[in-house]
Coordinates of C-alpha atoms and ligand atoms in Angstrom, one line a residue:
M262 CA 1.2 -64.3 68.7
K263 CA 2.7 -64.3 65.1
K264 CA -0.8 -64.4 63.5
R265 CA -2.4 -61.9 66.1
C266 CA 0.4 -59.6 64.9
F267 CA -1.2 -60.0 61.3
A268 CA -4.0 -59.3 62.7
L269 CA -3.6 -56.0 64.4
V270 CA -1.7 -54.6 61.2
A271 CA -4.2 -55.9 58.7
V272 CA -6.6 -53.9 61.0
L273 CA -4.6 -50.4 61.1
L274 CA -3.9 -50.8 57.4
T275 CA -8.1 -51.3 56.8
A276 CA -8.2 -48.2 59.3
G277 CA -5.7 -46.0 57.1
M278 CA -7.1 -46.9 53.6
P279 CA -9.2 -44.8 51.7
A280 CA -13.0 -45.6 51.6
G281 CA -12.6 -46.9 47.7
S282 CA -10.4 -49.3 48.4
R283 CA -12.3 -50.5 51.8
A284 CA -14.7 -53.9 51.8
L285 CA -17.4 -52.1 50.3
D286 CA -20.4 -52.4 53.1
R287 CA -23.7 -52.3 51.3
G288 CA -25.8 -51.4 54.2
P289 CA -29.2 -52.9 54.8
E290 CA -30.9 -54.8 52.0
T291 CA -34.2 -52.7 53.2
I292 CA -34.3 -49.9 55.6
D293 CA -37.9 -48.4 57.0
L294 CA -37.5 -45.2 56.6
K295 CA -40.0 -44.5 58.6
E296 CA -38.8 -45.5 62.0
R297 CA -35.2 -44.2 60.7
F298 CA -35.9 -41.0 60.7
Q299 CA -39.0 -41.0 63.1
V300 CA -42.0 -40.0 60.4
E301 CA -44.4 -39.1 62.1
G302 CA -48.3 -39.7 60.0
N303 CA -50.7 -42.4 59.2
K304 CA -48.8 -43.2 55.4
K305 CA -47.9 -46.9 55.4
A306 CA -44.4 -47.1 56.9
V307 CA -42.0 -47.0 53.4
I308 CA -39.7 -50.1 53.7
F309 CA -36.9 -48.5 51.0
P310 CA -35.6 -51.5 48.8
H311 CA -31.5 -49.8 49.3
H312 CA -30.5 -52.8 47.3
L313 CA -32.5 -53.0 44.4
H314 CA -31.4 -49.4 44.1
Q315 CA -27.4 -49.9 44.2
A316 CA -28.1 -52.4 41.3
G317 CA -28.2 -49.3 38.2
L318 CA -26.9 -46.3 40.4
A319 CA -24.1 -45.5 42.1
C320 CA -23.3 -45.0 45.9
A321 CA -22.8 -40.9 45.0
D322 CA -26.5 -41.3 43.8
C323 CA -27.2 -40.9 47.2
H324 CA -24.6 -40.8 49.6
Q325 CA -22.1 -38.6 50.2
D326 CA -18.9 -40.9 50.4
P327 CA -19.0 -42.0 46.5
A328 CA -18.1 -45.5 48.2
G329 CA -21.9 -45.2 50.5
G330 CA -23.2 -45.1 53.7
G331 CA -22.8 -42.7 56.2
S332 CA -24.3 -38.8 55.3
L333 CA -26.9 -39.0 52.2
L334 CA -27.0 -36.1 49.9
V335 CA -30.2 -34.3 51.1
E336 CA -31.1 -33.7 54.9
F337 CA -35.2 -34.5 55.6
V338 CA -36.2 -31.3 57.1
N339 CA -39.6 -31.4 56.1
K340 CA -41.2 -35.1 57.6
S341 CA -45.2 -34.2 57.3
G342 CA -47.7 -33.8 54.8
V343 CA -46.6 -34.6 50.8
A344 CA -44.7 -32.1 50.2
N345 CA -42.3 -33.8 52.6
D346 CA -38.5 -33.7 52.1
F347 CA -38.7 -37.4 51.1
H348 CA -41.1 -36.5 48.2
K349 CA -39.7 -33.0 46.9
K350 CA -36.2 -33.8 47.4
F351 CA -35.1 -37.3 46.9
C352 CA -36.9 -39.4 46.2
W353 CA -39.5 -38.3 43.6
P354 CA -36.8 -36.2 41.4
C355 CA -34.7 -39.2 40.9
H356 CA -38.1 -41.4 40.0
E357 CA -39.1 -38.2 37.2
E358 CA -35.6 -38.4 36.0
K359 CA -35.2 -42.0 35.7
K360 CA -38.3 -42.6 34.3
V361 CA -39.6 -44.8 36.7
T362 CA -42.7 -47.0 36.2
R363 CA -45.6 -45.6 38.6
G364 CA -42.2 -44.3 40.8
K365 CA -45.0 -41.3 42.0
S366 CA -47.8 -43.6 42.6
C367 CA -48.3 -43.4 46.0
S368 CA -48.6 -47.7 46.3
T369 CA -45.3 -47.8 44.9
C370 CA -44.2 -47.1 48.2
H371 CA -46.0 -46.8 50.7
K372 CA -47.7 -50.7 50.8
Ligands
HEC543 C1 -41.4 -42.9 46.1 C2 -41.4 -43.1 46.8 C3 -42.5 -42.6 47.6 C4 -44.1 -42.8 46.8 C5 -44.1 -42.9 45.1 C6 -44.8 -41.7 47.4 N1 -44.1 -41.9 48.6 FE1 -44.7 -40.8 50.4 N2 -43.2 -40.7 51.9 C7 -42.1 -41.4 51.2 C8 -40.9 -41.6 52.2 C9 -39.6 -42.1 52.0 C10 -41.4 -41.1 53.4 C11 -41.3 -40.5 54.6 C12 -41.2 -42.0 55.5 C13 -42.2 -42.8 55.8 O1 -43.4 -42.3 56.3 O2 -42.5 -44.0 56.1 C14 -42.8 -40.8 52.7 C15 -44.0 -39.9 53.6 C16 -45.2 -39.3 53.5 C17 -45.9 -38.6 54.0 C18 -45.5 -37.8 56.2 C19 -46.1 -38.7 56.5 C20 -47.7 -39.6 56.9 O3 -47.0 -41.1 57.4 O4 -47.8 -38.7 56.8 C21 -47.2 -38.1 53.8 C22 -48.6 -37.4 53.5 C23 -47.4 -39.3 52.6 N3 -46.0 -39.6 52.1 C24 -47.9 -39.5 51.4 C25 -48.1 -39.6 50.0 C26 -48.9 -39.8 48.9 C27 -50.3 -39.3 49.2 C28 -48.3 -40.2 47.6 C29 -48.9 -40.8 46.6 C30 -48.8 -39.2 45.6 C31 -47.4 -40.2 48.3 N4 -46.7 -40.5 49.5 C32 -45.8 -41.3 47.7 C33 -42.0 -42.2 50.0 C34 -43.2 -42.0 49.1
HEC544 C1 -31.4 -44.8 45.6 C2 -30.1 -43.8 47.2 C3 -28.8 -44.7 47.1 C4 -28.4 -46.0 46.7 C5 -27.7 -45.6 45.7 C6 -27.5 -46.2 47.6 N1 -28.1 -45.9 48.8 FE1 -27.3 -46.4 51.1 N2 -28.7 -45.9 51.9 C7 -29.5 -44.9 51.3 C8 -30.6 -44.8 52.1 C9 -32.0 -44.2 51.8 C10 -30.1 -45.1 53.6 C11 -30.7 -45.1 55.1 C12 -30.2 -43.4 55.7 C13 -29.3 -43.8 56.9 O1 -29.3 -45.1 57.4 O2 -28.7 -42.5 57.2 C14 -28.8 -45.7 52.8 C15 -27.8 -46.7 54.1 C16 -26.5 -47.2 53.9 C17 -25.5 -47.4 54.7 C18 -26.1 -47.9 56.3 C19 -25.8 -46.3 56.8 C20 -25.7 -46.0 58.4 O3 -25.3 -45.1 58.7 O4 -25.8 -47.2 58.8 C21 -25.0 -47.6 54.2 C22 -23.7 -48.8 54.8 C23 -24.8 -47.7 52.9 N3 -25.9 -46.8 52.6 C24 -23.7 -48.1 51.9 C25 -24.3 -48.0 50.2 C26 -23.5 -48.3 49.4 C27 -22.2 -48.9 49.4 C28 -24.3 -47.7 48.4 C29 -23.5 -48.0 46.5 C30 -23.5 -49.3 46.2 C31 -25.6 -47.4 48.6 N4 -25.5 -47.3 50.0 C32 -25.9 -47.0 47.7 C33 -29.5 -44.5 49.9 C34 -28.9 -45.1 48.9
HEC545 C1 -31.1 -41.6 42.2 C2 -32.4 -42.2 41.8 C3 -33.2 -42.7 43.1 C4 -33.9 -42.5 44.4 C5 -33.2 -41.2 45.1 C6 -35.0 -43.2 44.8 N1 -34.7 -43.6 43.9 FE1 -35.6 -45.2 43.8 N2 -35.8 -46.5 42.0 C7 -34.9 -45.3 41.3 C8 -35.1 -46.1 39.8 C9 -33.6 -46.5 38.8 C10 -36.0 -48.0 40.1 C11 -35.9 -49.1 39.0 C12 -35.1 -49.5 39.6 C13 -35.3 -50.6 38.4 O1 -37.1 -51.1 38.4 O2 -34.9 -51.4 38.7 C14 -36.5 -47.3 41.4 C15 -37.1 -48.3 41.8 C16 -38.2 -48.2 42.8 C17 -38.9 -48.9 43.6 C18 -39.8 -49.7 42.8 C19 -38.9 -51.1 43.1 C20 -39.9 -52.2 42.8 O3 -39.6 -53.4 42.8 O4 -39.9 -52.4 41.6 C21 -39.3 -48.0 45.0 C22 -40.1 -49.0 45.9 C23 -38.7 -47.7 45.5 N3 -37.7 -46.9 44.3 C24 -38.7 -46.5 46.3 C25 -38.1 -45.6 46.8 C26 -38.2 -44.3 48.0 C27 -39.1 -44.8 49.0 C28 -36.7 -43.3 47.4 C29 -36.9 -42.6 48.6 C30 -36.6 -42.8 50.0 C31 -36.4 -43.4 46.5 N4 -36.6 -44.6 45.5 C32 -35.0 -43.0 45.7 C33 -34.5 -44.4 41.4 C34 -34.1 -43.6 42.8

């Protein structure tokens, strides 16, 4: 009985804590963005290396919540053609800023 009370208290405490002090949920290691955002088209699905991106960046570089997860900074409205929002508003600007090698080469992301 006592043990169960402790467990319950722990759950309640965690739920009430500010995001920063919660155990970090790093999310999936890789994410199929075509499936996740229901993108239609013939290009090969982009399998986003999520954990690789966490190495040198802050969660807040992509997520609204500084502890990561939930909404991204960008909403993807235009999902077709080369001028889509993934390219123009999310992946490419940062790859340009960080000077990622072949960061805008099609085969870097569509493989
Ligand atoms: C930095 C990563 C990245 C690079 C580089 C990149 N793309 Fe994309 N592209 C994406 C993402 C993410 C999507 C949306 C998810 C998906 O389709 O899997 C997408 C979607 C697309 C789409 C719309 C969906 C479809 O299947 O028609 C086209 C067209 C496209 N890309 C063409 C290109 C071309 C051409 C290049 C090279 C000039 C290129 N992409 C380079 C990440 C990239
Ligand atoms: C370079 C961009 C980028 C960075 C940096 C990043 N993420 Fe993400 N993250 C994404 C994308 C894109 C998704 C998929 C979007 C979605 O599922 O809504 C995602 C999804 C997630 C999810 C799953 C969300 C859900 O609702 O299922 C979690 C959890 C998460 N990220 C945690 C983190 C944490 C923690 C960090 C920092 C240590 C982090 N992310 C850093 C881009 C990033
Ligand atoms: C906030 C910055 C940022 C955003 C946004 C971002 N990237 Fe990156 N990306 C990086 C950096 C920095 C690297 C280089 C990482 C390294 O080599 O350690 C990288 C590298 C990559 C690589 C190469 C990985 C490898 O194996 O060398 C791929 C693929 C990639 N990104 C896909 C994407 C896609 C797809 C998106 C958009 C959905 C995206 N990135 C958005 C910063 C970003």
